[in-house]
Structure formats: C-alpha cells, structure tokens
Short mmCIF file of C-alpha atoms in Angstrom, two decimals:
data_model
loop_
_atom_site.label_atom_id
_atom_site.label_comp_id
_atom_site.label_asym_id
_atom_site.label_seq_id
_atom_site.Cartn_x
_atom_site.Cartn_y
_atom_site.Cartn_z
CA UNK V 1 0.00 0.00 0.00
CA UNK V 2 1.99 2.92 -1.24
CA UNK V 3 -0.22 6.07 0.50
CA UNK V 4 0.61 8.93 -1.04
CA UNK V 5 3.40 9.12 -4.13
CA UNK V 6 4.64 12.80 -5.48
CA UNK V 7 7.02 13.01 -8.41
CA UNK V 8 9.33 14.46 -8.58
CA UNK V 9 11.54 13.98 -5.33
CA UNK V 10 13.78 16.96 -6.36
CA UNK V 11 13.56 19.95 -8.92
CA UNK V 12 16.01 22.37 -9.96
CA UNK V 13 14.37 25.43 -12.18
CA UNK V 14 15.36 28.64 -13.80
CA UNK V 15 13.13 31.80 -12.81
CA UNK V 16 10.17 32.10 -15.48
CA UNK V 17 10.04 28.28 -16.17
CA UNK V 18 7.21 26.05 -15.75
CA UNK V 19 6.54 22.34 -14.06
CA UNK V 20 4.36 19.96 -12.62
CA UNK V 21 4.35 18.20 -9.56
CA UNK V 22 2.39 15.19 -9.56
CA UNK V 23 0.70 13.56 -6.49
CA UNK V 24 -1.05 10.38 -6.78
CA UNK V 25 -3.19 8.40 -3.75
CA UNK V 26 -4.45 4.56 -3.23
CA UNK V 27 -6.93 4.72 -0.40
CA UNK V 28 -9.82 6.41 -2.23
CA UNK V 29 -9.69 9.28 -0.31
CA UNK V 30 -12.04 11.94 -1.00
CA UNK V 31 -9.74 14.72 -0.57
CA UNK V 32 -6.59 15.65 -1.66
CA UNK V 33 -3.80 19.37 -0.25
CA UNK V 34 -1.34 21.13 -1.79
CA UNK V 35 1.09 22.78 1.38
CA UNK V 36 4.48 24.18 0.93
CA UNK V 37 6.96 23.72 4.08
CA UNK V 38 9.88 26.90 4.28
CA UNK V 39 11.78 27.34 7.46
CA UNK V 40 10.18 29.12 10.55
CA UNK V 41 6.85 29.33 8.23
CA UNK V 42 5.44 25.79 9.04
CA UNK V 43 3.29 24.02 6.36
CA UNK V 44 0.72 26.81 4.54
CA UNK V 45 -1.78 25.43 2.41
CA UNK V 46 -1.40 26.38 -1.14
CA UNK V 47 -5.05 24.72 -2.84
CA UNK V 48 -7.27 22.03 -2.06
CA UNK V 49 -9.58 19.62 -3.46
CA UNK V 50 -12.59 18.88 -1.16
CA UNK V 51 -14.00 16.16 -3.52
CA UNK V 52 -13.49 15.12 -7.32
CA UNK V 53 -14.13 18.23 -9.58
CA UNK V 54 -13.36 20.56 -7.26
CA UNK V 55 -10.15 22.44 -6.29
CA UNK V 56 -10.22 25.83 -3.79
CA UNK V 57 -7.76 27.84 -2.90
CA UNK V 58 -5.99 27.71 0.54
CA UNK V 59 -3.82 30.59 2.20
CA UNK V 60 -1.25 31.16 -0.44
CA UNK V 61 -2.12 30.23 -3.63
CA UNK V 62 -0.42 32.81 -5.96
CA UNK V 63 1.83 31.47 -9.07
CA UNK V 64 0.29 28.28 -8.55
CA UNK V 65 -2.44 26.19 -10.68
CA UNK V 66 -3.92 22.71 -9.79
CA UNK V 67 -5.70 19.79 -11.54
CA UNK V 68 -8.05 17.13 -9.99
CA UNK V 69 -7.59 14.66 -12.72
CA UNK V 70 -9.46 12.00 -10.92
CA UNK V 71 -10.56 10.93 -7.78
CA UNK V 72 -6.78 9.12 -7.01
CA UNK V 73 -4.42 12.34 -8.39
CA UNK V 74 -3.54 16.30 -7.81
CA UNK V 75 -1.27 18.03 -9.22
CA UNK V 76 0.21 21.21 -8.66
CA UNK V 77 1.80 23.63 -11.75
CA UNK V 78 3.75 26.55 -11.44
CA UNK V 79 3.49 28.26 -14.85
CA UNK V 80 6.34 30.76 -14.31
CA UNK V 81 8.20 29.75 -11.42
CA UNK V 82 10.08 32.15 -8.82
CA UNK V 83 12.73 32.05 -6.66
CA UNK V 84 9.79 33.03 -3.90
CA UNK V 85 8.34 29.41 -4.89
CA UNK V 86 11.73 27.46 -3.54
CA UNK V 87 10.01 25.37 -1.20
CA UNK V 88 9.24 21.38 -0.10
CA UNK V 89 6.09 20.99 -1.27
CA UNK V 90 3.88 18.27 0.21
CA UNK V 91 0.21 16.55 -1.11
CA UNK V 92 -1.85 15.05 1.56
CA UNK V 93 -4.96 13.22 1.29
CA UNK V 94 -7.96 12.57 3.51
CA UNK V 95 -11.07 10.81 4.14
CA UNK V 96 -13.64 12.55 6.01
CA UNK V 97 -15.23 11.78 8.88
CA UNK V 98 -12.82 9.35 10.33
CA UNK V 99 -12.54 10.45 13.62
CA UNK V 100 -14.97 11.61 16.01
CA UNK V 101 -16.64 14.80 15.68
CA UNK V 102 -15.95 14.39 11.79
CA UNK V 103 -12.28 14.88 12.24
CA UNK V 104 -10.28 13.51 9.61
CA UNK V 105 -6.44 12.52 9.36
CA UNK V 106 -4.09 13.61 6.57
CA UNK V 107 -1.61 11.43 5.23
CA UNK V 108 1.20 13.31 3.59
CA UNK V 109 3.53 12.20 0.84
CA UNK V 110 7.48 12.03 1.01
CA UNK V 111 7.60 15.83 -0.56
CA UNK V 112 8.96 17.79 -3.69
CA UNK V 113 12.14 19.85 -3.03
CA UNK V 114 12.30 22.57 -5.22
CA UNK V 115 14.81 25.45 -5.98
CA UNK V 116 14.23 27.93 -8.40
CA UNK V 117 17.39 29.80 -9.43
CA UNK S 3 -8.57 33.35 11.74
CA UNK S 4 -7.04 29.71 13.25
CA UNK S 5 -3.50 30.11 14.58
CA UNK S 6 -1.69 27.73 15.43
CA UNK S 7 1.98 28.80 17.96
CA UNK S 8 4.64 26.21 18.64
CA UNK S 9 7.40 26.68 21.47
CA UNK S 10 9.96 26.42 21.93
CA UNK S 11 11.64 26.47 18.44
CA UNK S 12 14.16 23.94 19.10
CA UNK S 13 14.70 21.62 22.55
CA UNK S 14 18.14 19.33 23.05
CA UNK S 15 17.58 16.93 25.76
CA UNK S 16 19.76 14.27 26.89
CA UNK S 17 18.79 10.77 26.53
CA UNK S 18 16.42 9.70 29.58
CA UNK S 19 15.91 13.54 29.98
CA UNK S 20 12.09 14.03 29.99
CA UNK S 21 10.59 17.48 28.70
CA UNK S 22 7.47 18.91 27.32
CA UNK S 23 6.47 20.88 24.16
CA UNK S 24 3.51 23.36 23.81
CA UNK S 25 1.27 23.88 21.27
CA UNK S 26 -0.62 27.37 21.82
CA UNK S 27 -4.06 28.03 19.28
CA UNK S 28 -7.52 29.69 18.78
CA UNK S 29 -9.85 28.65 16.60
CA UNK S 30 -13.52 28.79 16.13
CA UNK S 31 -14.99 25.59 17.11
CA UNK S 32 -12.36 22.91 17.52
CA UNK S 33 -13.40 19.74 15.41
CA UNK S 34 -9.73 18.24 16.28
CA UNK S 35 -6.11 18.38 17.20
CA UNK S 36 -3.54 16.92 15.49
CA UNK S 37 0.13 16.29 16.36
CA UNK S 38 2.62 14.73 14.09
CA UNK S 39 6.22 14.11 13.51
CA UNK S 40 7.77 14.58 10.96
CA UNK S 41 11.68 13.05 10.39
CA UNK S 42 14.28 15.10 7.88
CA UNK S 43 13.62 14.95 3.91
CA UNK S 44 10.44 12.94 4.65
CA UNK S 45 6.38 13.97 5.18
CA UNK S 46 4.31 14.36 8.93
CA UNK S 47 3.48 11.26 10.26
CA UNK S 48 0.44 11.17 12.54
CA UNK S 49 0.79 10.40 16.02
CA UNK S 50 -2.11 12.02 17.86
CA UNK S 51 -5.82 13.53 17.66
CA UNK S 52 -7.25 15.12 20.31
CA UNK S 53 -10.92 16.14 20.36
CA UNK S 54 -11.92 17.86 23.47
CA UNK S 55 -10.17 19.58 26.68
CA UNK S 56 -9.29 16.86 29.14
CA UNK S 57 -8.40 14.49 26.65
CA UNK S 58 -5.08 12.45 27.14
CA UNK S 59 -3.37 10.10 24.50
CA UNK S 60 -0.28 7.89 24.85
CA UNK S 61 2.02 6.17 22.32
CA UNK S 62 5.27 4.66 24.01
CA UNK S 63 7.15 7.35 25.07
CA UNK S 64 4.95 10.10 24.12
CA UNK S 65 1.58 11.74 25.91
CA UNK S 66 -0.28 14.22 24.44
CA UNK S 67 -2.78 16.18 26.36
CA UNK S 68 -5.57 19.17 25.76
CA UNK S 69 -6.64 22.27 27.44
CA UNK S 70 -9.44 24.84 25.57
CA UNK S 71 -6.23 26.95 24.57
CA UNK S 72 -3.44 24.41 24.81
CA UNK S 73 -1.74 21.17 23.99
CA UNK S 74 1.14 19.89 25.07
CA UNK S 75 3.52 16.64 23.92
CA UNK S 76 5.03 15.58 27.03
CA UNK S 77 8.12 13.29 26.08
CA UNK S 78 9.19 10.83 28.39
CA UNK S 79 12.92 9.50 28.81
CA UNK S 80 13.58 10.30 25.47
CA UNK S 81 15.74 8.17 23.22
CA UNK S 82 18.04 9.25 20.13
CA UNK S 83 15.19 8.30 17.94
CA UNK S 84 13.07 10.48 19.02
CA UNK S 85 15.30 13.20 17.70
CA UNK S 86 12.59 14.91 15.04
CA UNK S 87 10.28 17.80 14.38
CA UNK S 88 7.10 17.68 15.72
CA UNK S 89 4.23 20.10 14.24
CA UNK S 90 1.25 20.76 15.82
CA UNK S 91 -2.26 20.82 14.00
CA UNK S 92 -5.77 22.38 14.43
CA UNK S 93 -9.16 21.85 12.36
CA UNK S 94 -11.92 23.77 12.67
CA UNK S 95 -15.28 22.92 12.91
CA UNK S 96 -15.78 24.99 9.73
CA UNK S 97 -12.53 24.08 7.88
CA UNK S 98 -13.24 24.14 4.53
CA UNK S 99 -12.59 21.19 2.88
CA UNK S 100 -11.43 19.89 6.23
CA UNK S 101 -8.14 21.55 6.27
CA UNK S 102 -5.76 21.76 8.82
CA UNK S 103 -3.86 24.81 10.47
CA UNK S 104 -0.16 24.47 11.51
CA UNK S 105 2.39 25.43 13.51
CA UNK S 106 6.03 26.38 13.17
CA UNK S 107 7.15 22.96 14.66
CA UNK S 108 9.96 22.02 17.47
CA UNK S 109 12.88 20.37 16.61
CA UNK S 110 14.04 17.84 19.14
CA UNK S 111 17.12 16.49 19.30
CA UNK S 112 18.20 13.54 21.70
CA UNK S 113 21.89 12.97 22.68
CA UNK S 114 23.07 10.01 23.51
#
C-alpha cells in the first residue's frame, strides 16, 4: 500500500520556467492538499480539493495552478516559477469523517524539493 | 482566523531527559487536534488527535494532552530516535474542505 506518491523527489528550475508536480493516492480518499513547508513558516496550504471536480484555494495560492484529474491524483503547476516558490512541497490526502466529531487525518507524501534559481 | 503557535523552536535533551512541548491556538470551534512528527527529507506522520479539553493520548514514550487553549507533547525519557520535528495541527469545525492549520514545529534532538 503505497499512500501517497509525489514526483518528482527533487527539482532544480530557472526563474520564469514552468513544471508539474504530480501527487497520486491509493486509499480512495475523498480529498486531496497542496502545502508548501519553508523554514520558521510551518506548512501553509497552497489549494485544495474537497471532492473530485473541485479544487479551492488555501492561504497562499499565488503562481500556482492545480488539476483534480481523478478521484486518485492532484497536481500542482507553477506556470512561471520564482525564486519566492523554492520550497518542499507536500500533497496530503484525507477521508472525512474518520474520527470523532468528523475529524479527519491527513496522510502526507514524502515531498517535492524545489529550488528555483 | 485559526493560529496555530509552537514553542519552543528547538529543545536538546539528553537521553532519559524528559521534557514537554507546547502547542498554543484559537480557533472557532475545535473539530480536532492533530500532532505529528515529521523526520528530515520525509512527510508528517500522525501520532495524535485530540478532540476535546481533558483528553489524554499515549504512544510509548509520548503523551499528548488538551486544554481549551493548549496542547502539550510531554516526552518521556527520550531516546536518540526520538530526535525529530514535531508540528502541531488544528481543524476547525468549519474548515473548509477539512483543512488543517499548523504550527512552526519544534525540533528535538536527543543525545546520547
């Protein structure tokens, strides 16, 4: 059971280029996070997708795009990438309503380390 | 606006040397508290939900508690493996799409 897979592990970009991280999920999870992780900031949430076909935006999502493909992937672009947007970026997926009181658990991937140069 | 305030930054115990870490927030209408760890170059790793002041939960060497403004992760003759970052969570009972609210993390280091 692999959780939660993002590709690529590491990414090295000029400013003004464009990529896509990818984020994939096996346990039919409902909903799927974008967060980016920079030191002494914590983990911000960059978009969201609450349910297939739909994607919101979180706290930062500026210079970022996303995709719900399907119910199992995310992915995150950057169509003109920054040297503000050198980050680890991590996708997380949940299912609600697994705890009590509706709380629900995110599992996180292994995380994209970009630089932008 | 949920806010989530970790302290300290950073803690370096010695190994047996027991300690606690706080987790400070406000939000409106607490659905649930998370705590996770998370190891270098890899994601957070659950360890904890807490869903109502009062509440206590224990893994090995670890004990997480609640209070209406506070949690803390009270470590307990800590080994060198326990040497990681440990963030702090909050939902709200609003959260759209069920998001969760962080905070800056502690880095713990155990020496040997």
């Amino acid at each position: 059971n692999a959780g939660v897979t993002q590709t690529p592990k590491f990414q090295v970009l000029k400013t003004g280029q464009s990529m896509t991280l990818q984020c994939a999920q096996d346990m039919n999870h409902n909903s799927m996070y974008w967060y980016r992780q920079d030191p002494g900031m914590g983990l911000r949430l960059i978009y969201y997708s609450a349910s297939e076909g739909t994607t919101d935006k979180g706290e930062v999502p500026n210079g970022y795009n996303v995709s719900r493909l399907n119910k199992r992937e995310f992915s995150l672009r950057l169509e003109s990438a920054a040297p503000s947007q050198t980050s680890v970026y991590f996708c997380a997926s949940s299912y609600p309503g697994q705890g009590r009181s509706g709380a629900n658990v995110l599992t996180f991937g292994a995380g994209s380390r970009l630089t932008v140069l | 606006e949920d806010q989530v305030t970790q302290s300290p930054e950073a803690l370096r115990l010695q190994e047996g040397e027991s300690s606690s870490l706080n987790c400070s927030y406000t939000v409106s209408g607490l659905r649930g508290l998370f705590w996770y760890r998370q190891d270098p170059g890899k994601g957070p790793e659950f360890l904890f939900t807490l869903y109502s002041a009062g509440e206590e939960k224990e893994k090995e060497r670890l004990k997480a508690t609640l209070t209406k403004k506070e949690s803390f992760l009270h470590i307990t003759a800590p080994k060198p493996e326990d040497s990681a970052t440990y963030l702090c969570a909050v939902q709200a009972a609003k959260a759209a799409g069920n998001k969760l609210t962080f905070g800056g993390g502690t880095r713990v280091l155990v020496k040997p």
